[in-house]
């Protein structure tokens, strides 16, 4: 992907953001794109996150750890996630539980990336159909719904969405640090962008995704 094309995408996204009534920063640079992750890496991260989300809804950590081990997904856990799985539910901090709740938004972003859903509008919450599209661990389902995913969206389409959320994230941060209330939920924008950033950069693990604006 050439820098010229990236600049064209930046200009188009700045225009779209302005049309939506949000502030944009014309000096914000274009993004680096080291290398897309494989479909196997992405669907494995999705499976791990889907399991961990259940802990935020009081699923026992040891059961989620067993499910992840039984599906050969241990290698896809981050260090912080491994620590959560080694902790009894009652000993988890509220920060840890809240971080798992936010996984819903990142997972929704991954679902768009893998064509499970059609759109990723920043003004919209995750869809009511989300749970039905993912393995229901409470009912003992396997990981088949995610293992059956075979392809990602085209790299150019993913980059356009990443660039869009990167610029929306700048808007949210700028509003916050200047004492204004953004028209978008910064947490939603952050988590969805994080998923897209992780997909485009194999150098950083989930705990250390570069999220500067």
Coordinates of N, CA and C in Angstrom, one line a residue:
X1 N 0.8 -1.2 0.0 CA 0.0 0.0 0.0 C 0.9 1.2 0.0
X2 N 0.7 2.1 -1.0 CA 1.6 3.3 -1.1 C 1.2 4.4 -0.2
X3 N 2.2 5.3 0.1 CA 1.8 6.4 1.0 C 0.9 7.3 0.3
X4 N 0.9 7.4 -1.0 CA 0.0 8.2 -1.8 C -1.4 7.8 -1.6
X5 N -1.6 6.4 -1.6 CA -3.0 5.9 -1.4 C -3.4 6.2 0.1
X6 N -2.5 6.0 1.0 CA -2.8 6.3 2.4 C -3.3 7.7 2.6
X7 N -2.6 8.6 1.9 CA -3.0 10.1 2.1 C -4.4 10.3 1.4
X8 N -4.7 9.6 0.4 CA -6.0 9.7 -0.2 C -7.1 9.2 0.8
X9 N -6.8 8.1 1.5 CA -7.7 7.6 2.4 C -7.9 8.5 3.6
X10 N -6.7 9.1 4.1 CA -6.8 10.1 5.1 C -7.7 11.3 4.8
X11 N -7.5 11.8 3.6 CA -8.3 12.9 3.1 C -9.8 12.6 3.1
X12 N -10.1 11.4 2.6 CA -11.5 10.9 2.5 C -12.1 10.8 3.9
X13 N -11.3 10.2 4.8 CA -11.9 10.0 6.2 C -12.0 11.3 6.9
X14 N -11.1 12.3 6.7 CA -11.2 13.6 7.3 C -12.5 14.2 6.8
X15 N -12.8 14.1 5.5 CA -14.1 14.7 5.0 C -15.3 14.0 5.6
X16 N -15.3 12.7 5.7 CA -16.4 11.9 6.3 C -16.6 12.3 7.8
X17 N -15.5 12.5 8.5 CA -15.6 12.8 9.9 C -16.2 14.2 10.1
X18 N -15.8 15.1 9.2 CA -16.3 16.5 9.2 C -17.8 16.5 8.9
X19 N -18.2 15.7 7.9 CA -19.6 15.6 7.5 C -20.5 15.1 8.7
X20 N -19.9 14.3 9.5 CA -20.6 13.7 10.6 C -20.7 14.7 11.8
X21 N -20.0 15.8 11.7 CA -20.0 16.9 12.7 C -19.0 16.7 13.8
X22 N -17.9 16.0 13.5 CA -16.9 15.8 14.5 C -15.6 16.5 14.0
X23 N -14.8 16.9 14.9 CA -13.6 17.7 14.6 C -12.5 16.7 14.1
X24 N -11.7 17.1 13.1 CA -10.6 16.3 12.7 C -9.3 17.1 12.7
X25 N -8.2 16.4 12.6 CA -6.9 17.1 12.7 C -6.2 16.8 11.4
X26 N -6.0 17.8 10.5 CA -5.4 17.5 9.2 C -3.9 17.2 9.3
X27 N -3.3 17.5 10.5 CA -1.9 17.2 10.7 C -1.6 15.8 11.2
X28 N -2.7 15.1 11.5 CA -2.5 13.7 12.0 C -1.9 12.9 10.9
X29 N -0.8 12.2 11.2 CA -0.1 11.5 10.1 C -0.8 10.2 9.6
X30 N -0.3 9.6 8.5 CA -0.8 8.4 8.0 C -0.2 7.3 8.9
X31 N -0.9 6.1 8.9 CA -0.5 5.0 9.7 C 0.5 4.0 9.0
X32 N 1.4 3.4 9.9 CA 2.2 2.4 9.4 C 1.4 1.1 9.3
X33 N 1.7 0.2 8.4 CA 1.0 -1.1 8.3 C 2.1 -2.2 8.1
X34 N 2.7 -2.6 9.2 CA 3.8 -3.6 9.1 C 3.4 -4.9 8.4
X35 N 2.3 -5.6 8.9 CA 1.9 -6.8 8.2 C 0.6 -7.3 8.8
X36 N -0.3 -7.7 8.0 CA -1.6 -8.2 8.5 C -1.4 -9.6 9.2
X37 N -2.1 -9.8 10.2 CA -2.1 -11.1 10.9 C -2.9 -12.1 10.0
X38 N -2.7 -13.4 10.3 CA -3.4 -14.4 9.5 C -4.8 -14.6 10.1
X39 N -5.7 -15.2 9.3 CA -7.0 -15.5 9.8 C -7.0 -16.5 11.0
X40 N -6.0 -17.4 11.1 CA -5.9 -18.2 12.2 C -5.6 -17.5 13.5
X41 N -4.6 -16.5 13.4 CA -4.3 -15.7 14.6 C -5.5 -14.9 15.0
X42 N -6.3 -14.3 14.1 CA -7.4 -13.4 14.4 C -8.5 -14.2 15.0
X43 N -8.9 -15.4 14.4 CA -10.0 -16.1 14.9 C -9.6 -16.8 16.3
X44 N -8.3 -17.0 16.5 CA -7.9 -17.6 17.8 C -8.0 -16.5 18.9
X45 N -7.6 -15.3 18.5 CA -7.8 -14.1 19.5 C -9.3 -13.9 19.8
X46 N -10.1 -14.0 18.8 CA -11.6 -13.9 19.0 C -12.1 -15.0 20.0
X47 N -11.6 -16.2 19.8 CA -12.1 -17.3 20.7 C -11.7 -17.1 22.1
X48 N -10.4 -16.6 22.3 CA -9.9 -16.3 23.6 C -10.7 -15.2 24.3
X49 N -11.0 -14.2 23.5 CA -11.8 -13.0 24.0 C -13.2 -13.4 24.4
X50 N -13.8 -14.2 23.5 CA -15.2 -14.7 23.7 C -15.2 -15.5 25.1
X51 N -14.2 -16.3 25.3 CA -14.2 -17.0 26.6 C -14.0 -16.1 27.8
X52 N -13.1 -15.2 27.7 CA -12.8 -14.3 28.8 C -13.9 -13.4 29.1
X53 N -14.7 -13.0 28.1 CA -15.9 -12.1 28.4 C -16.8 -12.8 29.4
X54 N -16.9 -14.1 29.3 CA -17.8 -14.8 30.2 C -17.4 -14.6 31.7
X55 N -16.2 -14.4 31.9 CA -15.7 -14.2 33.3 C -16.3 -12.9 33.9
X56 N -16.5 -11.9 33.0 CA -17.1 -10.6 33.5 C -18.6 -10.9 33.8
X57 N -19.1 -12.0 33.4 CA -20.5 -12.3 33.7 C -20.6 -13.5 34.7
X58 N -19.5 -13.6 35.5 CA -19.4 -14.5 36.6 C -19.1 -16.0 36.3
X59 N -18.7 -16.3 35.0 CA -18.3 -17.6 34.7 C -17.0 -17.9 35.5
X60 N -16.9 -19.1 36.1 CA -15.7 -19.4 36.9 C -14.4 -19.3 36.0
X61 N -13.4 -18.7 36.5 CA -12.1 -18.5 35.7 C -11.5 -19.9 35.4
X62 N -11.7 -20.9 36.3 CA -11.0 -22.2 36.0 C -11.7 -22.9 34.9
X63 N -13.1 -22.7 34.7 CA -13.8 -23.3 33.6 C -13.4 -22.7 32.3
X64 N -13.2 -21.4 32.3 CA -12.8 -20.7 31.1 C -11.3 -21.1 30.7
X65 N -10.5 -21.3 31.7 CA -9.1 -21.7 31.4 C -9.2 -23.1 30.8
X66 N -10.0 -24.0 31.4 CA -10.1 -25.4 30.9 C -10.6 -25.4 29.4
X67 N -11.6 -24.5 29.1 CA -12.1 -24.4 27.7 C -11.0 -24.0 26.8
X68 N -10.2 -23.0 27.2 CA -9.1 -22.5 26.4 C -8.1 -23.5 26.2
X69 N -7.7 -24.2 27.2 CA -6.7 -25.3 27.1 C -7.2 -26.4 26.2
X70 N -8.5 -26.8 26.4 CA -9.0 -27.9 25.6 C -9.1 -27.6 24.1
X71 N -9.1 -26.3 23.8 CA -9.2 -25.9 22.4 C -7.8 -25.4 21.8
X72 N -6.8 -25.7 22.6 CA -5.4 -25.4 22.2 C -5.2 -23.9 21.9
X73 N -5.7 -23.1 22.8 CA -5.6 -21.7 22.5 C -4.7 -20.9 23.5
X74 N -4.1 -21.7 24.4 CA -3.2 -21.1 25.5 C -2.2 -20.1 24.9
X75 N -1.6 -20.5 23.7 CA -0.5 -19.6 23.2 C -1.0 -18.3 22.7
X76 N -2.3 -18.1 22.6 CA -2.9 -16.9 22.1 C -3.3 -15.9 23.2
X77 N -3.1 -16.3 24.4 CA -3.4 -15.5 25.6 C -2.2 -14.5 25.8
X78 N -2.6 -13.3 26.2 CA -1.6 -12.3 26.6 C -1.2 -12.6 28.1
X79 N -0.1 -12.0 28.5 CA 0.3 -12.2 29.9 C -0.8 -11.7 30.9
X80 N -1.4 -10.6 30.7 CA -2.4 -10.2 31.6 C -3.6 -11.1 31.6
X81 N -3.9 -11.7 30.5 CA -5.0 -12.7 30.4 C -4.7 -13.9 31.2
X82 N -3.5 -14.4 31.1 CA -3.0 -15.6 31.8 C -3.1 -15.3 33.3
X83 N -2.8 -14.1 33.7 CA -2.9 -13.8 35.1 C -4.4 -13.8 35.6
X84 N -5.3 -13.3 34.8 CA -6.7 -13.4 35.1 C -7.2 -14.8 35.3
X85 N -6.8 -15.7 34.4 CA -7.2 -17.1 34.5 C -6.6 -17.8 35.6
X86 N -5.6 -17.3 36.2 CA -5.0 -17.9 37.4 C -5.5 -17.4 38.7
X87 N -6.5 -16.5 38.6 CA -7.1 -15.8 39.7 C -8.5 -16.2 40.0
X88 N -8.8 -16.5 41.2 CA -10.2 -16.8 41.6 C -11.1 -15.6 41.3
X89 N -12.4 -15.8 40.9 CA -13.3 -14.8 40.5 C -13.4 -13.7 41.6
X90 N -13.5 -14.1 42.9 CA -13.7 -13.1 43.9 C -12.4 -12.3 44.2
X91 N -11.3 -12.7 43.6 CA -10.1 -11.9 43.8 C -9.8 -11.0 42.6
X92 N -10.6 -11.1 41.6 CA -10.4 -10.2 40.5 C -10.7 -8.7 40.9
X93 N -9.9 -7.8 40.4 CA -10.2 -6.4 40.7 C -11.3 -5.9 39.8
X94 N -11.9 -4.8 40.1 CA -13.0 -4.2 39.3 C -12.4 -3.8 38.0
X95 N -11.2 -3.3 38.0 CA -10.5 -2.9 36.8 C -10.4 -4.1 35.8
X96 N -10.0 -5.3 36.3 CA -9.9 -6.4 35.5 C -11.2 -6.9 34.9
X97 N -12.3 -6.8 35.7 CA -13.6 -7.2 35.2 C -14.1 -6.2 34.2
X98 N -13.8 -4.9 34.4 CA -14.3 -3.9 33.4 C -13.5 -4.1 32.1
X99 N -12.2 -4.4 32.2 CA -11.5 -4.6 31.0 C -12.0 -5.7 30.1
X100 N -12.5 -6.8 30.8 CA -13.1 -7.9 30.1 C -14.5 -7.5 29.4
X101 N -15.2 -6.6 30.1 CA -16.5 -6.2 29.5 C -16.2 -5.4 28.3
X102 N -15.1 -4.6 28.2 CA -14.8 -3.8 27.0 C -14.4 -4.7 25.9
X103 N -14.1 -6.0 26.2 CA -13.7 -6.9 25.1 C -14.9 -7.1 24.1
X104 N -16.1 -6.8 24.5 CA -17.2 -6.9 23.6 C -17.0 -6.0 22.4
X105 N -16.5 -4.8 22.6 CA -16.4 -3.8 21.5 C -15.2 -4.3 20.6
X106 N -14.1 -4.7 21.2 CA -13.0 -5.2 20.3 C -13.4 -6.4 19.5
X107 N -14.2 -7.3 20.2 CA -14.6 -8.5 19.5 C -15.6 -8.2 18.4
X108 N -16.4 -7.2 18.6 CA -17.4 -6.7 17.5 C -16.6 -6.2 16.3
X109 N -15.5 -5.5 16.6 CA -14.6 -5.1 15.5 C -14.0 -6.3 14.8
X110 N -13.5 -7.3 15.5 CA -13.0 -8.5 14.8 C -14.1 -9.2 14.0
X111 N -15.3 -9.1 14.5 CA -16.4 -9.8 13.8 C -16.6 -9.1 12.4
X112 N -16.5 -7.8 12.4 CA -16.6 -7.0 11.1 C -15.4 -7.4 10.2
X113 N -14.2 -7.5 10.8 CA -13.0 -7.8 10.0 C -13.1 -9.2 9.4
X114 N -13.8 -10.1 10.0 CA -13.9 -11.5 9.5 C -15.2 -11.7 8.8
X115 N -15.9 -10.7 8.5 CA -17.2 -10.7 7.7 C -18.4 -11.3 8.4
X116 N -18.3 -11.4 9.7 CA -19.4 -11.9 10.5 C -20.6 -10.9 10.6
X117 N -20.2 -9.6 10.5 CA -21.2 -8.6 10.5 C -20.9 -7.6 9.3
X118 N -21.9 -6.8 8.9 CA -21.7 -6.0 7.7 C -21.2 -4.7 7.9
X119 N -21.3 -4.1 9.1 CA -20.9 -2.7 9.3 C -20.3 -2.5 10.7
X120 N -19.6 -1.4 10.8 CA -18.9 -1.1 12.1 C -19.1 0.5 12.3
X121 N -20.3 0.9 12.4 CA -20.6 2.3 12.6 C -20.2 2.7 14.0
X122 N -19.5 3.8 14.1 CA -19.0 4.3 15.4 C -20.1 4.8 16.3
X123 N -21.2 5.2 15.7 CA -22.3 5.7 16.6 C -23.2 4.5 17.1
X124 N -23.0 3.3 16.6 CA -23.9 2.2 17.0 C -23.2 1.2 18.0
X125 N -24.0 0.7 18.9 CA -23.5 -0.3 19.9 C -23.4 -1.6 19.2
X126 N -22.8 -2.6 19.9 CA -22.8 -4.0 19.3 C -24.2 -4.4 19.1
X127 N -24.4 -5.3 18.1 CA -25.8 -5.7 17.7 C -26.3 -6.8 18.6
X128 N -27.7 -6.8 18.7 CA -28.3 -7.8 19.5 C -28.0 -9.3 19.0
X129 N -27.6 -9.4 17.8 CA -27.3 -10.7 17.3 C -25.9 -11.2 17.6
X130 N -25.1 -10.4 18.4 CA -23.7 -10.8 18.7 C -23.6 -12.1 19.3
X131 N -24.4 -12.3 20.4 CA -24.2 -13.6 21.2 C -24.6 -14.8 20.3
X132 N -25.5 -14.7 19.5 CA -26.0 -15.9 18.7 C -24.9 -16.3 17.6
X133 N -24.1 -15.3 17.3 CA -23.0 -15.6 16.2 C -21.8 -16.2 16.8
X134 N -21.7 -16.2 18.1 CA -20.4 -16.7 18.8 C -20.7 -18.0 19.6
X135 N -19.7 -18.7 19.9 CA -19.9 -20.0 20.6 C -20.5 -19.6 22.0
X136 N -21.5 -20.4 22.4 CA -22.1 -20.2 23.7 C -21.5 -21.2 24.7
X137 N -20.6 -20.7 25.4 CA -19.8 -21.6 26.3 C -20.6 -22.1 27.5
X138 N -21.6 -21.3 27.9 CA -22.5 -21.7 29.0 C -23.3 -22.9 28.6
X139 N -23.6 -23.1 27.3 CA -24.3 -24.2 26.8 C -23.4 -25.3 26.3
X140 N -22.1 -25.2 26.5 CA -21.2 -26.2 26.2 C -20.8 -26.3 24.7
X141 N -21.0 -25.2 24.0 CA -20.7 -25.2 22.6 C -19.2 -25.3 22.3
X142 N -18.8 -25.9 21.2 CA -17.4 -25.9 20.8 C -17.0 -24.6 20.2
X143 N -15.9 -24.5 19.6 CA -15.4 -23.3 18.9 C -15.7 -23.3 17.4
X144 N -16.6 -24.1 17.0 CA -16.8 -24.3 15.6 C -17.2 -23.0 14.9
X145 N -18.1 -22.2 15.5 CA -18.5 -21.0 14.8 C -17.4 -20.1 14.4
X146 N -16.3 -20.1 15.2 CA -15.1 -19.3 14.9 C -14.1 -20.0 14.1
X147 N -14.0 -21.3 14.3 CA -13.0 -22.1 13.5 C -13.4 -22.2 12.1
X148 N -14.7 -22.0 11.8 CA -15.2 -22.1 10.4 C -14.9 -20.8 9.6
X149 N -14.5 -19.7 10.3 CA -14.2 -18.5 9.5 C -13.0 -18.7 8.6
X150 N -13.1 -18.4 7.4 CA -12.1 -18.7 6.4 C -11.3 -17.5 5.8
X151 N -11.9 -16.3 5.9 CA -11.2 -15.2 5.2 C -11.5 -13.9 5.9
X152 N -10.6 -13.0 5.7 CA -10.7 -11.6 6.2 C -11.2 -10.7 5.1
X153 N -11.7 -9.6 5.4 CA -12.0 -8.6 4.4 C -10.7 -8.2 3.7
X154 N -10.8 -7.6 2.5 CA -9.6 -7.1 1.8 C -8.8 -6.2 2.7
X155 N -7.5 -6.2 2.6 CA -6.6 -5.4 3.4 C -6.9 -3.9 3.2
X156 N -7.2 -3.5 2.0 CA -7.5 -2.1 1.8 C -8.7 -1.6 2.6
X157 N -9.7 -2.5 2.6 CA -11.0 -2.1 3.3 C -10.7 -2.1 4.8
X158 N -9.9 -3.0 5.3 CA -9.5 -3.0 6.7 C -8.7 -1.7 7.1
X159 N -7.8 -1.4 6.2 CA -7.0 -0.2 6.5 C -7.8 1.1 6.5
X160 N -8.8 1.2 5.6 CA -9.7 2.4 5.6 C -10.4 2.5 6.9
X161 N -10.9 1.4 7.4 CA -11.6 1.4 8.7 C -10.7 1.7 9.8
X162 N -9.5 1.1 9.8 CA -8.5 1.5 10.9 C -8.2 3.0 10.9
X163 N -7.9 3.5 9.7 CA -7.6 4.9 9.6 C -8.8 5.8 10.1
X164 N -10.0 5.4 9.8 CA -11.2 6.1 10.2 C -11.3 6.1 11.7
X165 N -11.1 5.0 12.4 CA -11.2 4.9 13.8 C -10.0 5.6 14.5
X166 N -8.9 5.5 13.9 CA -7.7 6.3 14.4 C -8.0 7.8 14.5
X167 N -8.6 8.3 13.5 CA -8.9 9.7 13.4 C -10.1 10.1 14.4
X168 N -11.0 9.2 14.5 CA -12.1 9.4 15.4 C -11.6 9.3 16.9
X169 N -10.6 8.5 17.1 CA -10.0 8.4 18.5 C -9.3 9.7 18.8
X170 N -8.6 10.3 17.9 CA -8.0 11.6 18.1 C -9.1 12.6 18.5
X171 N -10.2 12.6 17.8 CA -11.3 13.5 18.1 C -11.8 13.3 19.5
X172 N -12.0 12.1 19.9 CA -12.5 11.8 21.3 C -11.5 12.3 22.4
X173 N -10.2 12.0 22.1 CA -9.2 12.4 23.1 C -9.1 14.0 23.2
X174 N -9.1 14.6 22.0 CA -9.0 16.1 22.0 C -10.2 16.7 22.7
X175 N -11.4 16.2 22.6 CA -12.5 16.7 23.3 C -12.3 16.5 24.8
X176 N -11.9 15.4 25.2 CA -11.7 15.1 26.6 C -10.7 16.0 27.3
X177 N -9.5 16.1 26.6 CA -8.4 16.9 27.3 C -8.7 18.4 27.2
X178 N -9.7 18.8 26.4 CA -10.1 20.2 26.4 C -11.4 20.5 27.1
X179 N -11.8 19.5 27.9 CA -12.9 19.7 28.8 C -14.3 19.7 28.1
X180 N -14.3 19.1 26.9 CA -15.6 19.0 26.2 C -16.1 17.5 26.1
X181 N -17.3 17.4 26.0 CA -17.9 16.0 25.9 C -18.0 15.6 24.4
X182 N -17.3 14.5 24.0 CA -17.4 14.1 22.6 C -18.8 13.5 22.3
X183 N -19.1 13.6 21.1 CA -20.4 13.0 20.6 C -20.4 11.5 20.4
X184 N -19.2 11.0 20.6 CA -19.0 9.5 20.5 C -18.5 9.0 21.8
X185 N -18.7 7.7 22.1 CA -18.2 7.0 23.3 C -16.7 6.7 23.0
X186 N -15.8 7.3 23.8 CA -14.4 7.1 23.6 C -14.0 5.7 23.8
X187 N -14.6 5.0 24.8 CA -14.2 3.6 25.1 C -14.5 2.7 23.9
X188 N -15.7 2.9 23.2 CA -16.0 2.1 22.1 C -15.1 2.4 21.0
X189 N -14.7 3.6 20.7 CA -13.8 3.9 19.6 C -12.4 3.3 19.9
X190 N -12.0 3.4 21.1 CA -10.7 2.9 21.6 C -10.6 1.4 21.3
X191 N -11.5 0.7 21.8 CA -11.5 -0.8 21.8 C -11.6 -1.3 20.4
X192 N -12.4 -0.7 19.5 CA -12.6 -1.1 18.2 C -11.3 -0.8 17.4
X193 N -10.7 0.4 17.6 CA -9.5 0.7 17.0 C -8.4 -0.3 17.4
X194 N -8.3 -0.6 18.7 CA -7.3 -1.5 19.2 C -7.3 -2.8 18.5
X195 N -8.5 -3.4 18.2 CA -8.6 -4.6 17.5 C -8.0 -4.5 16.1
X196 N -8.4 -3.4 15.4 CA -7.9 -3.2 14.1 C -6.4 -3.0 14.0
X197 N -5.9 -2.2 15.0 CA -4.4 -2.0 15.1 C -3.7 -3.3 15.3
X198 N -4.2 -4.1 16.2 CA -3.6 -5.4 16.5 C -3.5 -6.3 15.3
X199 N -4.6 -6.3 14.5 CA -4.7 -7.1 13.3 C -3.6 -6.7 12.3
X200 N -3.2 -5.4 12.3 CA -2.3 -4.9 11.3 C -0.8 -4.9 11.8
X201 N -0.6 -5.3 13.0 CA 0.8 -5.2 13.6 C 1.1 -6.5 14.4
X202 N 2.0 -7.3 13.8 CA 2.4 -8.5 14.5 C 3.4 -8.3 15.5
X203 N 4.0 -7.1 15.6 CA 5.1 -6.9 16.5 C 4.6 -6.7 18.0
X204 N 3.4 -6.2 18.2 CA 2.9 -6.0 19.6 C 1.8 -7.0 20.0
X205 N 1.9 -7.5 21.2 CA 0.9 -8.4 21.7 C -0.3 -7.6 22.2
X206 N -1.3 -8.3 22.6 CA -2.6 -7.6 22.9 C -2.4 -6.6 24.1
X207 N -1.5 -6.9 25.0 CA -1.3 -6.0 26.1 C -0.6 -4.7 25.8
X208 N 0.0 -4.7 24.6 CA 0.9 -3.6 24.2 C 0.7 -3.0 22.8
X209 N -0.6 -2.9 22.5 CA -0.9 -2.3 21.2 C -0.7 -0.8 21.2
X210 N 0.0 -0.3 20.2 CA 0.3 1.1 20.1 C -1.0 1.9 19.8
X211 N -1.4 2.8 20.7 CA -2.7 3.5 20.6 C -2.5 5.0 20.7
X212 N -1.4 5.5 20.4 CA -1.2 7.0 20.5 C -2.0 7.7 19.4
X213 N -2.3 9.0 19.7 CA -3.0 9.8 18.7 C -2.2 11.0 18.4

